[in-house]
Coordinates of C-alpha atoms in Angstrom, one line a residue:
X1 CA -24.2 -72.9 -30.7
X2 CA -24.2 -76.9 -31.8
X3 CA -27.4 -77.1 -29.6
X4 CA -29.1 -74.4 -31.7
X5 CA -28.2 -76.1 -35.0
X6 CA -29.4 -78.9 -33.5
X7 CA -32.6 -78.6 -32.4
X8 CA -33.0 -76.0 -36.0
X9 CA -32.0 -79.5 -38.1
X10 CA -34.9 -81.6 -35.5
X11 CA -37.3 -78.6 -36.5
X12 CA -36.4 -78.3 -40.1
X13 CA -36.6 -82.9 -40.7
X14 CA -39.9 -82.7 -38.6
X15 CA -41.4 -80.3 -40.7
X16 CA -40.1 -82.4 -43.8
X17 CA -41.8 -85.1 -43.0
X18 CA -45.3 -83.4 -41.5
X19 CA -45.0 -82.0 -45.5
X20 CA -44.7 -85.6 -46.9
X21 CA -48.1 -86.6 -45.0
X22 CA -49.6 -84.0 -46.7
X23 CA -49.9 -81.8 -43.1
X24 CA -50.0 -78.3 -43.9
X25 CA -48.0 -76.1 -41.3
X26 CA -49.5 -72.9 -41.2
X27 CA -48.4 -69.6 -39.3
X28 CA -51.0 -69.0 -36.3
X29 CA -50.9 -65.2 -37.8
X30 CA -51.9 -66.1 -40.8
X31 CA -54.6 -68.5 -39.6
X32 CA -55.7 -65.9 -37.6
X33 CA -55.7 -63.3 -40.6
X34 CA -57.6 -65.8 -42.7
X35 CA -60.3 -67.7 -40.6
X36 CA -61.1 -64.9 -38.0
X37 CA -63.6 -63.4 -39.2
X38 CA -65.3 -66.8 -40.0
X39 CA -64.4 -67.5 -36.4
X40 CA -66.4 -64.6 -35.2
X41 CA -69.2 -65.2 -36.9
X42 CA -69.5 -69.2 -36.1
X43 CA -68.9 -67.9 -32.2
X44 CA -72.0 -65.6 -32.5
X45 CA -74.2 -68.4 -33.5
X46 CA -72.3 -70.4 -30.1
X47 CA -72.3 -67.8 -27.4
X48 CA -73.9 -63.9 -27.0
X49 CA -72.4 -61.6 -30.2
X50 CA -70.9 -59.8 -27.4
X51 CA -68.5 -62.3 -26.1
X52 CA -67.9 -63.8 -30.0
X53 CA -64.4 -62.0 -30.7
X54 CA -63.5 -62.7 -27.0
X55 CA -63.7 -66.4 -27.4
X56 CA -61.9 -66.3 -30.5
X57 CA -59.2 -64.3 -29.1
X58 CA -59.0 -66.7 -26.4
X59 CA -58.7 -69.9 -28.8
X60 CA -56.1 -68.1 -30.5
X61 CA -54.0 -67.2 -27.3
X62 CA -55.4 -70.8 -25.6
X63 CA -53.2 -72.3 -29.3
X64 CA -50.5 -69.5 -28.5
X65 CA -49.0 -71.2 -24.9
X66 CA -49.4 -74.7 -26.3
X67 CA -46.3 -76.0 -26.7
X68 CA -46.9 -78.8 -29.1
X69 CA -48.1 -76.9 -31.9
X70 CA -50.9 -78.8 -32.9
X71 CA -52.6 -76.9 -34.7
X72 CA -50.5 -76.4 -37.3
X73 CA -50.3 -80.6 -37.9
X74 CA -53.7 -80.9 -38.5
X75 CA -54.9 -81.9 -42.1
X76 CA -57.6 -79.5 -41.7
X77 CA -56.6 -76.1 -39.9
X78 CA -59.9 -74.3 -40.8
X79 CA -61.9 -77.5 -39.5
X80 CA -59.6 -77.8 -36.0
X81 CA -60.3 -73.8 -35.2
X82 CA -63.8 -73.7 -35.9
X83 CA -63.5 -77.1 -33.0
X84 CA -61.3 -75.2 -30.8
X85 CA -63.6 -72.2 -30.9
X86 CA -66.1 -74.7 -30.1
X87 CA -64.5 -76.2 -26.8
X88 CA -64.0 -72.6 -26.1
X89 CA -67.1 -71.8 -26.2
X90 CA -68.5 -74.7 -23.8
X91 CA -66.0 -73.4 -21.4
X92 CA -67.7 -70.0 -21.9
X93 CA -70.8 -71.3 -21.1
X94 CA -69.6 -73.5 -17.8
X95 CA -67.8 -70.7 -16.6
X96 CA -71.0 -68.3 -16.6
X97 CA -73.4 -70.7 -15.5
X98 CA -70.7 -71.0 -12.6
X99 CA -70.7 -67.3 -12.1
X100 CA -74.5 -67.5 -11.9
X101 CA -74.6 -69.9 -9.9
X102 CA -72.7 -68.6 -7.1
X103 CA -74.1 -65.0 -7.1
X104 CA -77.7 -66.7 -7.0
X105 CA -76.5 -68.7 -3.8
X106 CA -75.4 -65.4 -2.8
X107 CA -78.3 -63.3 -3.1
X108 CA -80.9 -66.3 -2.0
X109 CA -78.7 -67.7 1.0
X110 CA -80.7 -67.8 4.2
X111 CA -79.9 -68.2 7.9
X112 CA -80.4 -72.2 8.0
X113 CA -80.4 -74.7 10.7
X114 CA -77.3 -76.4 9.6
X115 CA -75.2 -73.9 11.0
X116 CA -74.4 -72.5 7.3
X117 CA -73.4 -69.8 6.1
X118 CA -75.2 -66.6 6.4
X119 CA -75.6 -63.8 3.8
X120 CA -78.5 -61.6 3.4
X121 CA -76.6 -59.0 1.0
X122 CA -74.1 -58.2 -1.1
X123 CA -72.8 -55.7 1.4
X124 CA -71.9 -58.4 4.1
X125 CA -69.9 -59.7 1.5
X126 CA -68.0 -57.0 0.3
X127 CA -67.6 -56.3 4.4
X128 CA -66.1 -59.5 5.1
X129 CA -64.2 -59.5 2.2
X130 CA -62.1 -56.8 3.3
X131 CA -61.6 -58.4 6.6
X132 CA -59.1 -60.6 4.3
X133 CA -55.7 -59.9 3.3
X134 CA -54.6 -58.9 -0.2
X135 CA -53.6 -61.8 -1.2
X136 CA -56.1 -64.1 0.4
X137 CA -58.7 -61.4 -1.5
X138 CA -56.6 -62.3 -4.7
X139 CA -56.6 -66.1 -4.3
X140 CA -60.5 -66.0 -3.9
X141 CA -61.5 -64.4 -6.4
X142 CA -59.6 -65.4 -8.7
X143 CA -60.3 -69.0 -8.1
X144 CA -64.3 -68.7 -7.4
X145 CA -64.8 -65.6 -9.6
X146 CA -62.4 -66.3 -12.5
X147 CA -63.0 -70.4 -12.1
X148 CA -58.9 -71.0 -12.0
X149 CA -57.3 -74.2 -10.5
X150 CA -54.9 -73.6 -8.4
X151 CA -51.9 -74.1 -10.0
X152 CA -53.3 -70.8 -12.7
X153 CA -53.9 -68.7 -9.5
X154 CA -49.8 -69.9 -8.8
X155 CA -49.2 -68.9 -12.2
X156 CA -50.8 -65.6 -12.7
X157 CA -49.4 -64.8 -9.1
X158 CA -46.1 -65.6 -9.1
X159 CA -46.2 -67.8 -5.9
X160 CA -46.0 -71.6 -5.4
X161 CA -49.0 -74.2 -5.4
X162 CA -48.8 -74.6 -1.6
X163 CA -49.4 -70.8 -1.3
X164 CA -52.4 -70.5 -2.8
X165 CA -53.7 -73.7 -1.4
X166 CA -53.0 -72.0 2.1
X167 CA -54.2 -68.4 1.3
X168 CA -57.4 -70.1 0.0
X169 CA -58.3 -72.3 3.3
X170 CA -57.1 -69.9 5.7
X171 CA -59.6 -67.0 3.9
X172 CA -62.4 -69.6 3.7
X173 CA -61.7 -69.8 7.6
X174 CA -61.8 -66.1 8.0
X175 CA -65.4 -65.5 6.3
X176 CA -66.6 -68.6 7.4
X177 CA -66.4 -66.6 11.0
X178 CA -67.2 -63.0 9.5
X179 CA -70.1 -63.8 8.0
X180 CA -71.5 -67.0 10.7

């Protein structure tokens, strides 16, 4: 119970003195109430109108798991989530140019004299994918479909870093021989 006061009176001082610099510490809800429709609008102009409320919702849940808070210290809240929706944004765009990318190398790989790789459909693909366990299945695409790093693929399933990284070489191994 003395921790809890404790770390309430560390809480309460710091927000004392955020207050004296003249920093603003704003509820996320209510930042999200008051600048999301500006938010939406701004991410139209940023990505297609179709993905606009997603990357907002994603700034706002991307501010959600920080644990620093931040975003509530800055002088200018409107000005740092109109940035953050900007970064998220750029992301937006890497990941789908990634996305493209890779189902482009897909559809266009050829038998080459490298010894690559060789695809000439989507089916092969979806054959040799289901030559892989479920959880090799999961590790791949959620790392080359979903562009996670390995330790969000630990996160989002519940296993350890060295999992995934094993899961993910031994699949590349299996399709490697499926589809060669």
């Amino acid at each position: 119970m003395r921790a809890l006061r404790i770390s309430w009176r560390c809480v309460t001082q710091k927000r004392v003195r955020w207050q004296r610099r003249g920093v603003n510490e704003v509820p996320l809800e209510d930042a999200y109430n008051q600048y999301a429709d500006d938010l939406v609008r701004y991410a139209t102009v940023l990505v297609p109108p179709s993905a606009a409320a997603d990357v907002v919702a994603d700034t706002f849940a991307d501010l959600l798991r920080r644990p620093d808070g931040a975003w509530s210290r800055a002088r200018n809240v409107k000005g740092f989530l109109f940035g953050a929706v900007s970064n998220q944004a750029r992301m937006y765009h890497r990941q789908h140019a990634r996305r493209r990318q890779r189902e482009q190398h897909l559809v266009a790989a050829r038998p080459s004299d490298s010894g690559g790789v060789v695809v000439d459909s989507r089916d092969e693909l979806v054959e040799a994918f289901k030559e892989l366990s479920v959880q090799q299945r999961a590790v791949t695409y959620l790392t080359y479909w979903h562009d996670l790093s390995v330790a969000e693929v630990a996160e989002t399933l519940g296993v350890g870093d060295g999992t995934v990284r094993r899961q993910l070489a031994r699949a590349r191994s299996r399709l490697r021989g499926v589809l060669s």
